[in-house]
Amino acid sequence: MNSPQQILFSNDIPASLGALLSDMEPAGVFVVTDTNVERIVLPGLGLDCPVIAIPPGDSHKDLSSLSAVWERLVELGANRRSVIVNIGGGVVTDLGGFAAATFKRGLRFVNVPTTLLSAVDAAVGGKTGINFCGLKNEVGAFAPAAGVVISASTFSTLPPAELLSGYAEMIKHALLSSAEDYAGILAFSPLEGDEDRLLGLLSSSVNVKRRIVAEDPSERGLRRALNLGHTVGHAFESLALAGRSPLPHGHAVAAGLVAELVMSHLHKGFPTSLIYPLRDFIKDNGYMLPAFSCDDYPRLLALMSHDKKNEKAGSINFTLLSAPGEASIDCNFGPDEVSPALDIYRDLME
């Protein structure tokens, strides 16, 4: 489990996965996926091994599905030299990785993300887990995959809203990297359908996250920079859900990035000239945006105040930027200091 992680970027999944598994010399291979991916994607991969399929959707990232995976592994005779291949979105890589990390005290596993969001976010970084007692990712473990095959070849099956959701995380990584990467990511749209170009951008994006995670695998310091856009984004997401108008995670993060770049301008001098291109990209590509007014500020601020990243009573924790690639973590502000950024965000996005 502690050997260096291999990440292969390829639009030929069968060849890359075959090479990866050959190097691992497993006693047996078991695929964990969901029933949608089993039907749509798996037939094109030519795999000849047992498949364990769970129902799709975040509501099934739970103890019941995890137990079902464990039970099938027992029935199929998996042992500590076996390899689990998780093929799917973030629900599958999170749950399948946790199943592998805990079955017989730990099996090797490989992730093959089939959504842009899981490719850039969930499949790399070592976080695994399930939802429990109504709480997101409440039970889990840090357990990096032995290998990851990242490909843009499955993204043609995704609706535009799903592609845009994943791309928001790539924008975040570019902001944490450099002005050059930030400009490059905004110069392309995932809706263009250019798989080779998207794969190249994915490679750069994932490697930004890899560098950060390698320096802080247990999220004690630098890795908190990956929370950029998420403090406000999670509040937007929760507010929309409470209003019964759910907002896809990445769309909420995209809006959160704009709001937190405004915070960065107000408190760290981030140039306003670099905020407008993101605003324009979000509008031009049809991102779903949170609907809120000043009447919603108390609820939004309360949601931010209860974010799990907060460690100081009465304050809200942010990652802010003074420039692309220049992040400051653990920037704490009171609710009254956040409201002006929400005002400016609303003016920007009108």
CSV table of C-alpha atoms in Angstrom, one decimal:
chain,number,residue,atom,x,y,z
A,1,MET,CA,0.0,0.0,0.0
A,2,ASN,CA,2.9,2.3,0.5
A,3,SER,CA,4.5,1.9,-3.0
A,4,PRO,CA,4.6,5.0,-5.2
A,5,GLN,CA,1.4,5.8,-6.9
A,6,GLN,CA,1.3,5.4,-10.7
A,7,ILE,CA,-1.0,7.8,-12.6
A,8,LEU,CA,-1.4,7.2,-16.3
A,9,PHE,CA,-3.0,9.8,-18.6
A,10,SER,CA,-4.3,8.0,-21.6
A,11,ASN,CA,-7.4,8.0,-23.8
A,12,ASP,CA,-6.9,4.2,-24.3
A,13,ILE,CA,-8.2,2.9,-21.0
A,14,PRO,CA,-8.0,-0.9,-21.8
A,15,ALA,CA,-4.3,-0.7,-22.8
A,16,SER,CA,-3.3,1.5,-19.9
A,17,LEU,CA,-5.3,-0.4,-17.3
A,18,GLY,CA,-3.9,-3.7,-18.6
A,19,ALA,CA,-0.3,-2.5,-18.4
A,20,LEU,CA,-0.9,-1.2,-14.8
A,21,LEU,CA,-2.5,-4.5,-13.6
A,22,SER,CA,0.3,-6.5,-15.3
A,23,ASP,CA,2.9,-4.7,-13.3
A,24,MET,CA,1.0,-5.3,-10.1
A,25,GLU,CA,0.7,-9.1,-10.6
A,26,PRO,CA,-2.5,-9.5,-8.7
A,27,ALA,CA,-3.9,-12.8,-7.4
A,28,GLY,CA,-7.3,-11.7,-8.6
A,29,VAL,CA,-9.0,-8.6,-10.0
A,30,PHE,CA,-12.4,-7.3,-8.9
A,31,VAL,CA,-14.2,-4.3,-10.4
A,32,VAL,CA,-16.3,-2.0,-8.2
A,33,THR,CA,-18.6,0.2,-10.2
A,34,ASP,CA,-22.2,1.5,-10.3
A,35,THR,CA,-25.0,0.1,-12.4
A,36,ASN,CA,-25.0,3.0,-14.8
A,37,VAL,CA,-21.3,2.7,-15.5
A,38,GLU,CA,-21.7,-1.1,-15.7
A,39,ARG,CA,-24.2,-0.6,-18.5
A,40,ILE,CA,-22.7,2.3,-20.4
A,41,VAL,CA,-18.9,2.1,-20.0
A,42,LEU,CA,-17.8,-1.4,-19.0
A,43,PRO,CA,-18.8,-3.1,-22.3
A,44,GLY,CA,-16.2,-1.0,-24.1
A,45,LEU,CA,-13.3,-1.9,-21.7
A,46,GLY,CA,-13.1,-5.6,-22.5
A,47,LEU,CA,-12.6,-6.6,-18.8
A,48,ASP,CA,-12.9,-10.3,-17.9
A,49,CYS,CA,-13.2,-10.3,-14.2
A,50,PRO,CA,-16.0,-10.2,-11.5
A,51,VAL,CA,-18.0,-7.0,-11.3
A,52,ILE,CA,-19.5,-5.7,-8.1
A,53,ALA,CA,-22.1,-3.0,-9.0
A,54,ILE,CA,-23.7,-0.6,-6.5
A,55,PRO,CA,-26.7,1.7,-7.2
A,56,PRO,CA,-25.7,5.1,-8.6
A,57,GLY,CA,-25.9,8.3,-6.7
A,58,ASP,CA,-24.5,9.9,-3.5
A,59,SER,CA,-27.4,8.6,-1.5
A,60,HIS,CA,-25.9,5.1,-2.0
A,61,LYS,CA,-22.4,6.0,-0.7
A,62,ASP,CA,-23.4,4.5,2.6
A,63,LEU,CA,-22.8,1.6,5.0
A,64,SER,CA,-25.3,-0.6,3.2
A,65,SER,CA,-23.5,-0.4,-0.1
A,66,LEU,CA,-20.1,-0.7,1.6
A,67,SER,CA,-21.3,-3.9,3.4
A,68,ALA,CA,-22.6,-5.3,0.1
A,69,VAL,CA,-19.1,-4.8,-1.5
A,70,TRP,CA,-17.4,-6.5,1.4
A,71,GLU,CA,-19.9,-9.4,1.2
A,72,ARG,CA,-19.2,-10.0,-2.5
A,73,LEU,CA,-15.5,-9.8,-1.9
A,74,VAL,CA,-15.9,-12.6,0.7
A,75,GLU,CA,-18.1,-14.6,-1.7
A,76,LEU,CA,-15.6,-14.2,-4.6
A,77,GLY,CA,-12.6,-15.2,-2.5
A,78,ALA,CA,-10.6,-12.0,-2.6
A,79,ASN,CA,-7.4,-12.1,-0.6
A,80,ARG,CA,-4.6,-9.6,0.3
A,81,ARG,CA,-2.9,-10.1,-3.1
A,82,SER,CA,-6.1,-9.2,-4.9
A,83,VAL,CA,-6.6,-5.8,-6.6
A,84,ILE,CA,-9.8,-3.8,-6.7
A,85,VAL,CA,-10.5,-1.6,-9.8
A,86,ASN,CA,-12.9,1.2,-9.0
A,87,ILE,CA,-14.5,2.4,-12.3
A,88,GLY,CA,-16.9,5.3,-12.0
A,89,GLY,CA,-17.4,8.7,-10.5
A,90,GLY,CA,-16.5,10.0,-7.0
A,91,VAL,CA,-19.1,7.9,-5.2
A,92,VAL,CA,-17.5,4.7,-6.6
A,93,THR,CA,-13.8,5.8,-6.1
A,94,ASP,CA,-14.6,7.0,-2.5
A,95,LEU,CA,-16.6,3.9,-1.5
A,96,GLY,CA,-14.5,1.4,-3.5
A,97,GLY,CA,-11.3,2.8,-2.1
A,98,PHE,CA,-12.6,2.6,1.5
A,99,ALA,CA,-13.8,-1.0,0.9
A,100,ALA,CA,-10.3,-1.9,-0.3
A,101,ALA,CA,-8.6,0.0,2.5
A,102,THR,CA,-10.5,-1.9,5.1
A,103,PHE,CA,-11.1,-5.4,3.7
A,104,LYS,CA,-8.6,-7.9,5.2
A,105,ARG,CA,-6.8,-4.8,6.6
A,106,GLY,CA,-6.1,-3.4,3.2
A,107,LEU,CA,-6.0,-4.4,-0.5
A,108,ARG,CA,-4.4,-2.6,-3.3
A,109,PHE,CA,-6.8,-0.7,-5.6
A,110,VAL,CA,-6.8,1.2,-8.8
A,111,ASN,CA,-9.1,4.1,-9.7
A,112,VAL,CA,-10.5,4.7,-13.2
A,113,PRO,CA,-12.6,7.8,-12.9
A,114,THR,CA,-15.3,8.2,-15.5
A,115,THR,CA,-16.4,11.7,-14.8
A,116,LEU,CA,-14.3,14.9,-15.1
A,117,LEU,CA,-15.0,15.8,-11.4
A,118,SER,CA,-13.8,12.4,-10.1
A,119,ALA,CA,-10.8,12.5,-12.4
A,120,VAL,CA,-9.6,15.8,-11.1
A,121,ASP,CA,-10.8,15.6,-7.5
A,122,ALA,CA,-11.9,12.3,-6.0
A,123,ALA,CA,-9.7,9.8,-7.7
A,124,VAL,CA,-6.4,11.3,-6.6
A,125,GLY,CA,-5.3,12.4,-3.2
A,126,GLY,CA,-5.9,9.4,-1.0
A,127,LYS,CA,-9.3,10.3,0.6
A,128,THR,CA,-11.8,7.5,0.8
A,129,GLY,CA,-15.0,7.1,2.7
A,130,ILE,CA,-18.8,6.9,3.0
A,131,ASN,CA,-21.6,9.1,4.2
A,132,PHE,CA,-22.9,8.2,7.7
A,133,CYS,CA,-25.8,9.4,9.9
A,134,GLY,CA,-26.7,12.0,7.3
A,135,LEU,CA,-23.2,13.5,7.2
A,136,LYS,CA,-21.0,13.7,4.1
A,137,ASN,CA,-17.8,11.6,4.2
A,138,GLU,CA,-18.2,11.1,8.0
A,139,VAL,CA,-16.4,7.7,8.0
A,140,GLY,CA,-13.3,7.0,5.9
A,141,ALA,CA,-9.5,6.7,5.7
A,142,PHE,CA,-6.6,8.2,3.9
A,143,ALA,CA,-5.6,5.4,1.5
A,144,PRO,CA,-4.0,6.3,-1.8
A,145,ALA,CA,-4.8,4.2,-4.9
A,146,ALA,CA,-1.8,2.1,-6.1
A,147,GLY,CA,-2.6,3.4,-9.6
A,148,VAL,CA,-5.0,5.7,-11.4
A,149,VAL,CA,-5.9,5.7,-15.1
A,150,ILE,CA,-7.2,9.1,-16.1
A,151,SER,CA,-8.8,9.5,-19.5
A,152,ALA,CA,-11.1,11.9,-21.3
A,153,SER,CA,-12.5,9.1,-23.4
A,154,THR,CA,-15.6,8.5,-21.2
A,155,PHE,CA,-16.6,12.1,-20.9
A,156,SER,CA,-18.7,12.1,-24.1
A,157,THR,CA,-21.3,10.2,-22.1
A,158,LEU,CA,-21.7,13.1,-19.6
A,159,PRO,CA,-24.2,16.0,-19.8
A,160,PRO,CA,-22.7,19.5,-20.2
A,161,ALA,CA,-23.6,20.4,-16.6
A,162,GLU,CA,-21.5,17.5,-15.3
A,163,LEU,CA,-18.5,18.5,-17.5
A,164,LEU,CA,-18.7,22.1,-16.3
A,165,SER,CA,-18.9,20.9,-12.7
A,166,GLY,CA,-15.5,19.0,-13.0
A,167,TYR,CA,-13.9,21.9,-14.9
A,168,ALA,CA,-14.5,24.2,-11.9
A,169,GLU,CA,-12.0,22.1,-9.9
A,170,MET,CA,-9.5,22.4,-12.7
A,171,ILE,CA,-9.9,26.2,-12.6
A,172,LYS,CA,-9.2,26.0,-8.9
A,173,HIS,CA,-6.0,24.1,-9.4
A,174,ALA,CA,-4.9,26.5,-12.1
A,175,LEU,CA,-5.4,29.4,-9.7
A,176,LEU,CA,-3.3,27.6,-7.2
A,177,SER,CA,-0.6,27.0,-9.8
A,178,SER,CA,0.3,30.1,-11.9
A,179,ALA,CA,-1.0,33.0,-13.9
A,180,GLU,CA,-0.1,31.1,-17.1
A,181,ASP,CA,-2.1,28.0,-16.1
A,182,TYR,CA,-5.0,30.1,-15.1
A,183,ALA,CA,-5.1,31.9,-18.5
A,184,GLY,CA,-4.7,28.6,-20.2
A,185,ILE,CA,-7.6,26.9,-18.4
A,186,LEU,CA,-9.9,29.8,-19.2
A,187,ALA,CA,-8.9,29.7,-22.9
A,188,PHE,CA,-10.6,26.3,-23.3
A,189,SER,CA,-14.1,25.0,-22.7
A,190,PRO,CA,-14.8,21.4,-21.8
A,191,LEU,CA,-17.9,21.6,-24.0
A,192,GLU,CA,-15.7,21.8,-27.1
A,193,GLY,CA,-15.3,18.0,-27.2
A,194,ASP,CA,-11.6,18.0,-27.8
A,195,GLU,CA,-10.6,14.9,-25.8
A,196,ASP,CA,-6.8,15.2,-26.4
A,197,ARG,CA,-6.6,18.8,-25.4
A,198,LEU,CA,-8.8,18.2,-22.4
A,199,LEU,CA,-6.5,15.3,-21.4
A,200,GLY,CA,-3.5,17.5,-21.5
A,201,LEU,CA,-5.1,20.1,-19.3
A,202,LEU,CA,-6.3,17.3,-16.9
A,203,SER,CA,-2.7,16.1,-16.6
A,204,SER,CA,-1.5,19.6,-15.6
A,205,SER,CA,-4.4,20.0,-13.2
A,206,VAL,CA,-4.0,16.7,-11.5
A,207,ASN,CA,-0.3,17.2,-11.1
A,208,VAL,CA,-1.0,20.5,-9.2
A,209,LYS,CA,-3.0,18.5,-6.7
A,210,ARG,CA,-0.4,15.7,-6.5
A,211,ARG,CA,2.3,18.2,-5.6
A,212,ILE,CA,0.2,19.7,-2.8
A,213,VAL,CA,-1.0,16.3,-1.5
A,214,ALA,CA,2.6,15.0,-1.5
A,215,GLU,CA,3.7,17.8,0.8
A,216,ASP,CA,0.7,17.4,3.1
A,217,PRO,CA,-1.0,14.0,2.8
A,218,SER,CA,-3.0,14.2,5.9
A,219,GLU,CA,-4.4,17.8,5.4
A,220,ARG,CA,-2.5,19.4,8.3
A,221,GLY,CA,-1.4,22.5,6.5
A,222,LEU,CA,-0.7,23.3,2.8
A,223,ARG,CA,-3.3,20.9,1.5
A,224,ARG,CA,-5.9,23.3,2.9
A,225,ALA,CA,-5.2,25.5,-0.1
A,226,LEU,CA,-7.3,23.0,-2.0
A,227,ASN,CA,-10.3,24.5,-0.2
A,228,LEU,CA,-10.1,27.6,-2.3
A,229,GLY,CA,-13.7,28.4,-3.5
A,230,HIS,CA,-15.2,25.8,-1.2
A,231,THR,CA,-16.1,27.8,1.9
A,232,VAL,CA,-18.5,30.0,0.0
A,233,GLY,CA,-19.2,27.3,-2.6
A,234,HIS,CA,-20.4,24.8,0.1
A,235,ALA,CA,-22.7,27.5,1.5
A,236,PHE,CA,-24.2,28.2,-1.9
A,237,GLU,CA,-24.7,24.5,-2.4
A,238,SER,CA,-26.4,24.0,1.0
A,239,LEU,CA,-28.6,27.1,0.5
A,240,ALA,CA,-29.7,25.9,-2.9
A,241,LEU,CA,-30.5,22.4,-1.5
A,242,ALA,CA,-32.6,23.9,1.3
A,243,GLY,CA,-34.5,25.8,-1.3
A,244,ARG,CA,-35.2,22.6,-3.2
A,245,SER,CA,-33.2,23.9,-6.2
A,246,PRO,CA,-30.1,21.8,-6.0
A,247,LEU,CA,-26.9,23.2,-7.4
A,248,PRO,CA,-24.2,20.9,-8.8
A,249,HIS,CA,-21.1,20.9,-6.6
A,250,GLY,CA,-18.8,22.2,-9.3
A,251,HIS,CA,-21.2,25.0,-10.2
A,252,ALA,CA,-21.4,26.1,-6.6
A,253,VAL,CA,-17.6,26.0,-6.4
A,254,ALA,CA,-17.3,28.1,-9.6
A,255,ALA,CA,-19.5,30.8,-7.9
A,256,GLY,CA,-17.5,30.3,-4.7
A,257,LEU,CA,-14.3,30.9,-6.6
A,258,VAL,CA,-15.5,34.3,-7.8
A,259,ALA,CA,-16.7,35.3,-4.3
A,260,GLU,CA,-13.4,34.2,-2.7
A,261,LEU,CA,-11.3,36.0,-5.4
A,262,VAL,CA,-13.3,39.1,-4.4
A,263,MET,CA,-12.3,38.3,-0.7
A,264,SER,CA,-8.8,37.9,-2.0
A,265,HIS,CA,-8.9,41.3,-3.6
A,266,LEU,CA,-10.2,43.0,-0.5
A,267,HIS,CA,-7.8,41.4,1.9
A,268,LYS,CA,-4.8,40.2,-0.1
A,269,GLY,CA,-4.7,42.6,-3.1
A,270,PHE,CA,-5.6,40.0,-5.8
A,271,PRO,CA,-5.9,41.9,-9.0
A,272,THR,CA,-9.5,42.7,-10.1
A,273,SER,CA,-8.3,42.3,-13.7
A,274,LEU,CA,-8.0,38.6,-13.1
A,275,ILE,CA,-11.5,38.2,-11.6
A,276,TYR,CA,-13.4,39.4,-14.7
A,277,PRO,CA,-12.1,36.7,-17.0
A,278,LEU,CA,-13.5,34.0,-14.6
A,279,ARG,CA,-16.8,35.8,-14.4
A,280,ASP,CA,-17.0,35.9,-18.2
A,281,PHE,CA,-16.1,32.2,-18.5
A,282,ILE,CA,-18.8,31.2,-16.0
A,283,LYS,CA,-21.4,33.2,-17.8
A,284,ASP,CA,-20.3,32.3,-21.4
A,285,ASN,CA,-20.4,28.5,-20.6
A,286,GLY,CA,-23.8,28.5,-18.9
A,287,TYR,CA,-22.9,27.6,-15.3
A,288,MET,CA,-25.9,27.3,-13.0
A,289,LEU,CA,-25.5,30.1,-10.4
A,290,PRO,CA,-26.9,30.4,-6.9
A,291,ALA,CA,-30.0,32.5,-6.5
A,292,PHE,CA,-29.8,34.7,-3.4
A,293,SER,CA,-30.4,38.2,-2.1
A,294,CYS,CA,-29.2,40.2,0.9
A,295,ASP,CA,-32.0,38.6,2.8
A,296,ASP,CA,-30.2,35.3,2.5
A,297,TYR,CA,-26.9,36.6,4.0
A,298,PRO,CA,-27.6,35.5,7.6
A,299,ARG,CA,-28.2,31.9,6.4
A,300,LEU,CA,-25.2,31.9,4.1
A,301,LEU,CA,-22.9,33.3,6.8
A,302,ALA,CA,-24.3,30.7,9.3
A,303,LEU,CA,-23.5,27.9,6.9
A,304,MET,CA,-20.0,29.2,6.4
A,305,SER,CA,-19.6,29.6,10.2
A,306,HIS,CA,-20.5,25.9,10.6
A,307,ASP,CA,-18.0,24.7,8.0
A,308,LYS,CA,-15.8,21.9,9.3
A,309,LYS,CA,-12.7,23.9,8.3
A,310,ASN,CA,-13.3,26.5,11.0
A,311,GLU,CA,-11.1,26.1,14.1
A,312,LYS,CA,-11.7,29.5,15.7
A,313,ALA,CA,-15.1,30.3,17.3
A,314,GLY,CA,-16.9,33.1,15.6
A,315,SER,CA,-14.7,33.2,12.5
A,316,ILE,CA,-14.9,31.7,9.0
A,317,ASN,CA,-11.8,30.1,7.5
A,318,PHE,CA,-10.7,30.8,3.9
A,319,THR,CA,-7.9,30.1,1.5
A,320,LEU,CA,-7.1,33.4,-0.3
A,321,LEU,CA,-4.8,34.4,-3.0
A,322,SER,CA,-2.6,37.5,-3.5
A,323,ALA,CA,-1.9,36.3,-7.1
A,324,PRO,CA,-2.3,33.0,-9.0
A,325,GLY,CA,0.0,30.5,-7.4
A,326,GLU,CA,0.4,32.6,-4.2
A,327,ALA,CA,-2.0,31.2,-1.6
A,328,SER,CA,-2.6,32.0,2.0
A,329,ILE,CA,-4.3,29.3,4.1
A,330,ASP,CA,-6.2,29.8,7.4
A,331,CYS,CA,-7.4,33.3,6.7
A,332,ASN,CA,-10.1,33.9,9.4
A,333,PHE,CA,-12.8,36.6,9.2
A,334,GLY,CA,-15.9,37.4,11.1
A,335,PRO,CA,-19.3,37.3,9.3
A,336,ASP,CA,-19.4,41.1,9.0
A,337,GLU,CA,-16.1,41.0,7.0
A,338,VAL,CA,-17.6,38.5,4.5
A,339,SER,CA,-20.8,40.4,3.7
A,340,PRO,CA,-19.1,43.1,1.5
A,341,ALA,CA,-17.6,40.3,-0.7
A,342,LEU,CA,-21.1,38.9,-1.2
A,343,ASP,CA,-22.3,42.4,-2.2
A,344,ILE,CA,-19.6,42.7,-4.8
A,345,TYR,CA,-20.2,39.2,-6.1
A,346,ARG,CA,-23.8,40.0,-6.7
A,347,ASP,CA,-22.9,43.1,-8.7
A,348,LEU,CA,-20.3,41.2,-10.7
A,349,MET,CA,-22.6,38.3,-11.6
A,350,GLU,CA,-25.7,40.4,-12.5
